[in-house]
XYZ file of C-alpha atoms in Angstrom:
599
model
C 97.919 56.761 115.779
C 94.217 56.089 116.299
C 92.802 53.508 118.708
C 89.649 51.569 117.692
C 87.600 48.946 119.440
C 86.274 45.642 118.139
C 83.855 43.288 119.848
C 84.324 39.588 119.471
C 82.197 36.663 120.730
C 83.988 33.599 121.872
C 82.529 30.380 123.114
C 82.170 30.243 126.830
C 83.186 33.795 127.290
C 81.466 37.103 127.459
C 81.976 39.838 124.891
C 85.541 41.027 125.119
C 86.720 44.377 123.700
C 90.054 44.061 121.882
C 92.303 46.936 120.764
C 93.535 47.375 117.162
C 95.583 50.158 115.568
C 95.573 51.862 112.122
C 97.537 54.722 110.502
C 95.795 58.016 109.689
C 96.828 59.446 106.308
C 95.459 62.873 107.254
C 97.905 63.078 110.130
C 100.789 62.401 107.765
C 99.640 65.099 105.354
C 99.261 67.600 108.185
C 102.764 66.786 109.433
C 104.190 67.145 105.908
C 102.527 70.542 105.439
C 103.899 71.812 108.758
C 107.425 70.761 107.761
C 107.016 72.413 104.353
C 105.841 75.656 105.972
C 108.678 75.581 108.508
C 111.419 74.908 105.923
C 109.859 77.161 103.239
C 109.470 74.284 100.771
C 107.491 75.043 97.587
C 104.925 72.330 96.888
C 104.287 72.302 93.161
C 100.776 71.237 92.137
C 100.822 68.070 90.069
C 99.820 68.136 86.416
C 96.847 65.980 87.373
C 95.682 68.603 89.881
C 96.052 71.419 87.318
C 94.166 69.342 84.763
C 91.229 68.876 87.132
C 91.240 72.573 88.053
C 91.180 73.590 84.384
C 88.408 71.130 83.693
C 86.390 72.448 86.642
C 86.757 76.025 85.399
C 85.556 75.017 81.937
C 82.537 73.264 83.410
C 81.691 76.289 85.563
C 82.087 78.681 82.612
C 79.871 76.450 80.492
C 77.219 76.374 83.197
C 77.348 80.172 83.498
C 76.997 80.583 79.721
C 74.080 78.187 79.682
C 72.382 80.028 82.546
C 72.967 83.404 80.864
C 71.568 82.066 77.589
C 68.456 80.817 79.353
C 67.974 84.211 81.015
C 68.264 85.913 77.618
C 65.647 83.576 76.137
C 63.294 84.311 79.012
C 63.916 88.075 78.655
C 63.224 87.847 74.912
C 59.900 86.118 75.617
C 58.877 88.863 78.069
C 59.913 91.643 75.679
C 57.966 90.046 72.819
C 54.792 90.304 74.878
C 55.501 93.910 75.908
C 56.445 95.222 72.453
C 54.386 92.770 70.375
C 57.295 92.026 68.050
C 59.872 89.319 67.501
C 62.940 89.682 69.730
C 66.153 87.787 68.982
C 67.669 86.703 72.287
C 71.119 86.636 70.643
C 70.928 90.433 70.282
C 70.381 90.914 73.996
C 73.062 91.223 76.652
C 75.785 93.465 78.058
C 77.873 93.728 74.867
C 74.926 94.527 72.592
C 73.707 98.026 71.740
C 70.579 96.847 69.927
C 68.671 96.197 73.164
C 68.800 99.821 74.385
C 65.361 100.464 72.870
C 63.850 98.009 75.374
C 65.203 99.740 78.493
C 62.262 102.105 78.955
C 59.571 99.444 79.475
C 61.638 96.500 80.703
C 61.013 95.249 84.234
C 63.802 95.078 86.794
C 64.722 91.403 86.257
C 64.789 91.870 82.491
C 67.085 94.855 82.922
C 69.418 92.681 84.959
C 69.613 90.283 82.019
C 70.244 93.060 79.502
C 73.009 94.400 81.745
C 74.575 90.973 82.286
C 74.127 90.763 86.073
C 72.014 88.754 88.488
C 70.027 89.799 91.554
C 72.827 88.600 93.813
C 75.592 90.287 91.810
C 73.960 93.710 91.937
C 74.354 93.608 95.724
C 78.131 93.350 95.308
C 79.739 96.767 94.707
C 82.896 95.155 93.298
C 80.939 93.296 90.602
C 78.916 96.413 89.792
C 82.046 98.553 89.460
C 83.735 95.962 87.248
C 80.684 95.784 84.970
C 80.338 99.584 84.770
C 83.988 100.021 83.826
C 83.553 97.387 81.114
C 80.576 99.369 79.750
C 82.607 102.593 79.746
C 85.447 100.870 77.925
C 82.938 100.049 75.156
C 81.461 103.588 75.361
C 78.110 102.184 76.571
C 77.346 105.087 78.900
C 73.580 104.467 79.028
C 74.040 100.905 80.265
C 76.699 102.032 82.737
C 74.403 104.685 84.203
C 71.422 102.295 84.339
C 73.419 99.693 86.257
C 74.785 102.272 88.712
C 71.271 103.619 89.357
C 69.846 100.131 89.910
C 72.662 99.329 92.340
C 71.959 102.508 94.391
C 74.222 102.380 97.485
C 76.345 99.678 95.813
C 76.837 101.926 92.777
C 78.557 104.869 94.488
C 82.038 103.986 93.228
C 80.651 103.129 89.799
C 78.986 106.528 89.496
C 82.306 108.181 90.366
C 83.899 106.429 87.384
C 81.051 107.499 85.087
C 81.466 111.150 86.111
C 85.219 110.898 85.504
C 84.588 109.283 82.104
C 82.379 112.185 80.994
C 85.146 114.663 81.865
C 87.719 112.590 79.967
C 85.447 112.779 76.912
C 85.222 116.561 77.239
C 81.592 116.502 78.414
C 82.120 118.804 81.387
C 78.477 119.915 81.666
C 77.253 116.307 81.596
C 79.710 115.402 84.362
C 78.593 118.323 86.532
C 74.912 117.473 85.927
C 75.461 113.826 86.851
C 77.368 114.781 89.997
C 74.429 116.957 91.078
C 71.601 114.576 90.095
C 72.958 111.321 91.496
C 71.411 111.921 94.936
C 67.936 111.821 93.350
C 68.675 108.229 92.298
C 69.791 107.300 95.845
C 73.396 107.059 94.672
C 75.023 109.249 97.292
C 78.472 110.859 97.273
C 81.523 109.578 99.080
C 84.855 111.234 99.870
C 86.296 110.280 96.478
C 83.411 111.733 94.422
C 84.508 115.373 94.421
C 88.185 114.439 94.286
C 87.718 112.403 91.091
C 85.570 115.118 89.491
C 88.031 117.929 90.222
C 91.107 115.823 89.427
C 89.774 114.877 86.002
C 88.882 118.494 85.185
C 92.375 119.699 86.108
C 93.969 116.874 84.072
C 91.773 117.254 80.974
C 93.470 118.812 77.938
C 91.201 119.799 75.013
C 92.360 119.099 71.464
C 92.454 122.823 70.638
C 94.685 123.448 73.690
C 92.139 125.852 75.158
C 91.181 126.048 78.812
C 88.605 123.290 79.487
C 86.387 125.314 81.839
C 84.133 128.136 80.735
C 83.223 130.882 83.185
C 79.801 129.306 83.828
C 81.339 125.873 84.453
C 83.916 127.345 86.837
C 81.112 128.928 88.850
C 79.357 125.542 89.051
C 82.545 123.843 90.251
C 82.985 126.514 92.918
C 79.353 126.166 94.034
C 79.664 122.358 94.265
C 82.590 122.731 96.642
C 81.060 125.521 98.754
C 77.761 123.602 99.011
C 79.648 120.592 100.368
C 81.108 122.753 103.152
C 77.605 123.788 104.253
C 75.754 120.478 103.997
C 77.195 117.157 102.969
C 77.276 113.457 103.813
C 80.917 113.950 104.764
C 83.161 116.838 105.784
C 85.368 118.155 102.943
C 89.065 118.031 103.745
C 92.237 119.638 102.426
C 92.452 117.175 99.523
C 89.053 118.343 98.239
C 90.142 121.965 98.598
C 93.421 121.417 96.732
C 91.808 119.531 93.856
C 89.080 122.176 93.543
C 91.680 124.974 93.376
C 93.575 123.001 90.731
C 90.399 122.552 88.653
C 89.447 126.241 88.900
C 92.854 127.290 87.589
C 91.915 125.483 84.373
C 89.238 128.108 83.710
C 89.605 131.086 81.396
C 88.870 133.345 84.358
C 91.322 132.230 87.044
C 90.010 134.716 89.582
C 87.546 132.032 90.772
C 90.505 129.975 92.027
C 92.050 132.910 93.869
C 88.679 133.862 95.384
C 88.354 130.370 96.858
C 91.975 130.471 98.047
C 91.266 133.693 99.952
C 88.266 132.062 101.712
C 90.414 129.415 103.429
C 90.008 130.822 106.918
C 86.232 131.239 106.536
C 85.772 127.550 105.679
C 88.323 126.317 108.249
C 90.945 125.105 105.789
C 94.571 125.065 106.876
C 96.730 124.983 103.720
C 99.885 122.947 103.320
C 102.844 123.354 100.965
C 100.934 121.386 98.317
C 98.201 124.049 98.389
C 100.696 126.832 97.715
C 102.346 124.735 95.001
C 99.011 124.366 93.182
C 98.256 128.090 93.477
C 101.702 129.154 92.260
C 101.574 126.672 89.371
C 98.236 128.166 88.372
C 99.588 131.718 88.596
C 102.602 130.702 86.503
C 100.245 130.027 83.569
C 98.137 133.161 84.043
C 98.020 135.451 81.010
C 97.946 138.717 82.959
C 101.509 139.498 84.101
C 100.671 142.047 86.785
C 97.738 140.080 88.233
C 99.838 136.912 88.519
C 102.831 138.608 90.128
C 100.742 140.677 92.572
C 99.020 137.519 93.845
C 102.365 135.728 94.103
C 103.760 138.628 96.149
C 100.810 138.298 98.544
C 101.694 134.626 99.026
C 105.367 135.371 99.828
C 104.907 136.033 103.581
C 102.645 132.984 104.056
C 105.130 130.749 102.283
C 107.911 131.878 104.606
C 105.952 130.693 107.666
C 106.739 127.065 106.762
C 109.940 125.464 108.065
C 112.657 125.336 105.411
C 112.639 121.552 105.250
C 109.027 121.643 104.036
C 109.800 123.974 101.120
C 110.486 121.441 98.377
C 111.624 121.956 94.788
C 108.030 121.850 93.462
C 106.787 124.920 95.320
C 109.997 126.899 94.760
C 110.144 126.068 91.041
C 106.508 127.156 90.739
C 107.417 130.456 92.419
C 110.290 130.945 89.959
C 108.010 130.299 86.963
C 105.446 132.857 88.121
C 108.125 135.435 87.246
C 110.014 133.775 84.368
C 106.829 133.007 82.384
C 106.116 136.726 82.010
C 106.685 139.033 79.046
C 108.157 141.911 81.054
C 111.894 141.440 81.237
C 112.430 142.900 84.711
C 110.031 140.269 86.078
C 111.977 137.509 84.315
C 115.127 138.900 85.934
C 113.571 138.598 89.383
C 112.571 134.989 88.645
C 116.169 134.010 87.865
C 117.331 135.777 91.025
C 114.825 133.765 93.096
C 116.177 130.562 91.532
C 119.735 131.516 92.442
C 118.748 132.283 96.032
C 116.832 129.023 96.623
C 118.740 126.393 94.625
C 122.314 125.120 94.572
C 123.438 127.043 91.505
C 127.159 126.277 90.827
C 129.617 129.115 91.419
C 130.643 129.038 87.759
C 127.316 130.553 86.734
C 127.411 134.376 86.834
C 124.970 136.148 89.123
C 122.128 137.950 87.411
C 122.510 141.674 87.937
C 122.221 143.430 84.592
C 120.811 142.354 81.265
C 121.898 143.111 77.763
C 119.775 144.956 75.218
C 117.099 146.062 77.674
C 114.905 148.951 76.607
C 114.772 151.843 79.120
C 111.127 151.034 79.870
C 112.125 147.512 80.882
C 114.874 148.505 83.292
C 112.711 150.211 85.908
C 110.949 148.363 88.704
C 107.248 148.615 87.859
C 106.058 146.805 90.975
C 107.059 147.026 94.601
C 108.589 143.545 94.561
C 109.945 142.470 97.960
C 113.569 141.537 98.377
C 114.508 138.045 97.286
C 114.569 135.726 100.311
C 117.408 133.258 100.722
C 117.152 129.671 101.953
C 119.992 128.517 104.178
C 119.824 124.878 103.074
C 119.480 125.330 99.339
C 117.800 122.646 97.241
C 119.531 120.616 94.534
C 118.335 121.790 91.105
C 116.312 119.539 88.821
C 116.286 119.249 85.036
C 113.019 121.192 84.879
C 114.548 124.100 86.846
C 117.610 124.225 84.570
C 115.265 124.250 81.583
C 113.272 127.116 83.139
C 116.408 129.197 83.748
C 117.747 128.533 80.233
C 114.452 129.577 78.675
C 114.328 132.699 80.842
C 117.883 133.709 79.904
C 117.069 133.162 76.238
C 113.920 135.299 76.534
C 115.919 138.253 77.815
C 118.263 137.957 74.838
C 121.272 136.368 76.525
C 121.672 132.953 74.887
C 125.301 132.775 76.021
C 124.139 132.912 79.620
C 121.654 130.091 78.972
C 124.431 127.971 77.462
C 126.683 128.802 80.416
C 123.986 127.574 82.793
C 123.736 124.220 81.037
C 127.447 123.623 80.534
C 128.247 124.533 84.143
C 125.660 122.077 85.443
C 127.068 119.414 83.135
C 130.632 120.006 84.312
C 129.703 120.242 88.013
C 128.514 116.634 88.164
C 124.789 117.090 87.558
C 124.834 114.732 84.566
C 122.235 112.435 86.140
C 119.784 115.362 86.304
C 120.026 116.021 82.565
C 117.188 114.519 80.537
C 116.140 114.509 76.881
C 113.958 117.632 77.152
C 116.921 119.554 78.565
C 119.153 118.381 75.711
C 116.528 119.671 73.273
C 116.584 123.051 75.009
C 120.398 123.125 74.878
C 120.377 122.370 71.140
C 117.804 125.070 70.423
C 119.549 127.776 72.459
C 122.951 126.902 70.942
C 121.499 127.319 67.460
C 120.076 130.743 68.317
C 123.380 131.894 69.813
C 125.465 131.033 66.704
C 123.306 130.726 63.586
C 126.238 130.661 61.148
C 127.560 127.436 62.709
C 124.256 126.157 64.127
C 124.292 122.877 62.216
C 127.940 122.050 62.819
C 127.606 122.779 66.550
C 124.385 120.743 66.788
C 126.122 117.693 65.324
C 128.923 118.034 67.897
C 126.368 118.213 70.721
C 124.513 115.191 69.319
C 127.754 113.187 69.230
C 128.503 114.134 72.843
C 125.193 112.802 74.131
C 125.204 109.626 72.022
C 128.830 108.583 72.475
C 129.631 109.529 76.093
C 129.030 106.938 78.823
C 127.962 109.744 81.180
C 124.748 110.253 79.234
C 123.671 106.678 78.555
C 120.528 107.278 80.606
C 119.341 109.821 78.011
C 117.445 108.208 75.145
C 117.485 110.623 72.206
C 114.644 110.225 69.702
C 113.474 111.368 66.256
C 112.552 114.780 67.658
C 116.200 115.229 68.711
C 117.314 114.462 65.156
C 114.740 116.889 63.784
C 116.125 119.663 66.023
C 119.647 118.951 64.704
C 118.349 119.223 61.129
C 116.681 122.472 62.153
C 120.123 123.747 63.195
C 121.506 122.738 59.804
C 118.648 124.665 58.185
C 119.556 127.737 60.272
C 123.145 127.465 59.081
C 122.008 127.343 55.440
C 119.557 130.206 55.940
C 122.290 132.391 57.433
C 123.777 132.680 53.900
C 120.436 133.039 52.101
C 119.181 136.328 50.638
C 115.397 136.528 50.432
C 115.396 139.324 47.829
C 117.651 137.473 45.387
C 116.241 134.065 46.365
C 119.784 132.735 46.347
C 122.730 131.960 48.629
C 125.382 134.618 49.266
C 128.168 132.092 49.750
C 128.007 128.884 47.712
C 131.082 127.449 49.430
C 129.496 127.754 52.866
C 126.260 126.341 51.504
C 128.150 123.394 50.035
C 129.880 122.865 53.383
C 126.479 122.963 55.098
C 125.211 120.297 52.708
C 128.243 118.225 53.653
C 127.220 118.473 57.308
C 123.663 117.462 56.353
C 124.939 114.314 54.646
C 127.320 113.600 57.522
C 124.486 113.698 60.033
C 122.197 111.666 57.771
C 124.815 108.918 57.790
C 125.007 109.105 61.606
C 121.268 108.549 62.020
C 120.302 104.934 62.503
C 118.273 103.272 59.777
C 115.472 102.737 58.938
C 114.684 106.448 58.653
C 111.365 107.735 59.955
C 109.061 110.358 58.459
C 110.228 112.821 61.124
C 113.879 112.355 60.091
C 112.989 112.797 56.418
C 111.053 115.979 57.307
C 114.129 117.380 59.042
C 116.295 116.536 56.028
C 113.900 118.366 53.688
C 113.980 121.417 55.935
C 117.790 121.431 55.914
C 118.170 121.222 52.102
C 115.109 123.286 51.141
C 117.018 126.478 50.247
C 120.178 124.884 48.902
C 121.103 125.427 45.274
C 120.515 122.637 42.743
C 124.119 122.879 41.597
C 127.227 121.584 43.332
C 129.153 118.385 43.877
C 126.930 116.952 46.606
C 123.494 117.665 45.135
C 123.346 114.323 43.289
C 123.075 112.574 46.666
C 120.205 114.899 47.608
C 118.327 113.879 44.458
C 118.881 110.228 45.275
C 117.562 110.710 48.796
C 114.483 112.468 47.424
C 113.782 109.369 45.331
C 114.053 107.239 48.470
C 111.562 109.513 50.264
C 109.134 109.378 47.346
C 109.229 105.585 47.425
C 108.912 105.613 51.232
C 105.541 107.431 51.195
C 104.215 106.045 47.910
C 100.940 104.173 48.399
C 101.074 104.393 52.203
C 98.573 105.908 54.608
C 99.409 108.016 57.642
C 98.653 104.987 59.836
C 101.248 102.924 57.971
C 103.832 105.636 58.637
C 102.855 106.072 62.304
C 101.951 109.749 61.942
C 98.876 111.967 61.607
C 97.209 112.836 58.303
C 98.162 116.558 58.532
C 101.791 115.537 59.133
C 101.801 113.284 56.064
C 100.100 115.930 53.898
C 102.625 118.565 55.008
C 105.518 116.195 54.274
C 104.309 115.405 50.738
C 103.776 119.115 50.030
C 107.287 119.894 51.289
C 108.743 117.022 49.253
C 107.114 118.384 46.089
C 108.625 121.828 46.717
C 112.140 120.481 47.290
C 111.953 118.211 44.229
C 111.357 121.315 42.087
C 114.658 122.749 43.344
C 116.451 119.472 42.623
C 114.979 118.242 39.303
C 115.964 114.785 38.139
C 118.524 114.593 35.356
C 117.515 112.720 32.174
C 120.586 110.483 32.461
C 122.633 109.484 35.448
C 126.071 107.989 35.871
C 124.927 106.075 38.939
C 122.791 103.037 39.439
C 120.460 103.469 42.419
C 119.461 100.442 44.438
C 116.639 101.008 46.922
C 115.932 98.565 49.728
C 113.157 99.655 52.087
C 114.057 103.260 52.831
C 117.792 102.631 52.541
C 119.814 103.594 49.489
C 122.982 102.380 47.794
C 124.580 104.160 44.827
C 127.213 102.418 42.657
C 129.322 103.946 39.887
C 128.745 102.631 36.354
C 130.903 102.997 33.260
């Protein structure tokens, strides 16, 4: 309640002040809001409020467009005087590329207009960064760099994104040049600058699958890091060191990475487990077997200085792969032994002592490899580790052991650790172990992982189906004689074709190009005679209709994939020529097929 005073004049009396009262609506609103906050009541804005807000936003946007249009007209007038030519203001602005020719002689305010910012906005690093990222999304690198340079200290983050963008585009030299030159434009470095540069280099994957860093570029990366340790606006930390090591391992000559790793004490870097993980992962992909293993052996004692609880699965799996990724079989053996000593390998899996089919030269110990250390609290294995062990066992010629690894893990309750990539490995190894029944066994495995509730978390895809078809092709090829260009056993071949049709019926429709490719591979060497070949011919007609008049984009594939499919289809059609007359009527709907008997 509020008290107010009124003055009244009455005859024969002096001015008397009287009291009157009134209710304050603001007090009621404040009280209501406090109750709503206390009781957690949601106050929904009225439709009238939302309408006014929407209207206000439209008005503001219209005013901004009008102001921007006026700035463009003014910029066009200035540019006409400078260049002595007509300038269309509609072709100026941040989304246009036709105004780049005016950048060289435009004054600062005109540049602001061409870049779509104002004098106030360029003082806001958030606005500058947002604008630069929009330029990069449209591949307008020149405008992005111009804005970052004009912003100077407010363009530090923006320049980091530009450097990262150059690396993503494969322009490593341009990124390194920009990182070095930015100080000349008063756009200094911050703690994220080197991290983003090195991270992007380590993550970049060229189209040709080659190492992204040349020897000269690796030397520049190393010099950038070492220069920062001597003189920099900030002190490099362990994150910078780790990312630099990771980037240097992407070079053809990986000795640069190891040279920096060995300088840790000189530059006052104290490595953590992540550092050793990065180094071991790099060594695992090294091409030189002896060089990689020797460096890994040097790391052994340092790795053991960490408490066991800090040795996670990442660093230990990397250590295993340093050995299993080699060509020399005795090194692969040691890798599997390390895995068995550090991870919870079920008792059902046999210990690795001797290998089958080893040449005498492979049995001897070529290096003075230290004894395998054992961890007391062993780590639970992951899908990637199981995959590594299976691949290693397959490389040494013991596919049965690889299968035993997988099946033991599956039976011991590690079903949640199994993923699609591991299923693909299991299918492939099973096919290699028993080629004569590769297709039949692959179908059984496929049924297990699609029908069991234990594996519902695994989403099999078209690549899985292609691998099954590949197993069917192996089964057919096991009865094929290259010299005679024919099958040794027509009955087995006919049975194999039956399995092909059985699996084709299991696959969900509509069929994809990848599924059709697998089918072609499975039937490629089958004879054109037999009871089931009429269905093959019908399916070939479906495939021809499926690709007829369609581009690779329509089929969600690449042009080389489509070209290879059509070439393969032509080859298979020659083995299964169409008959002049047929006793079946074929109805084609989409890429599905129905055959009905006619009289």
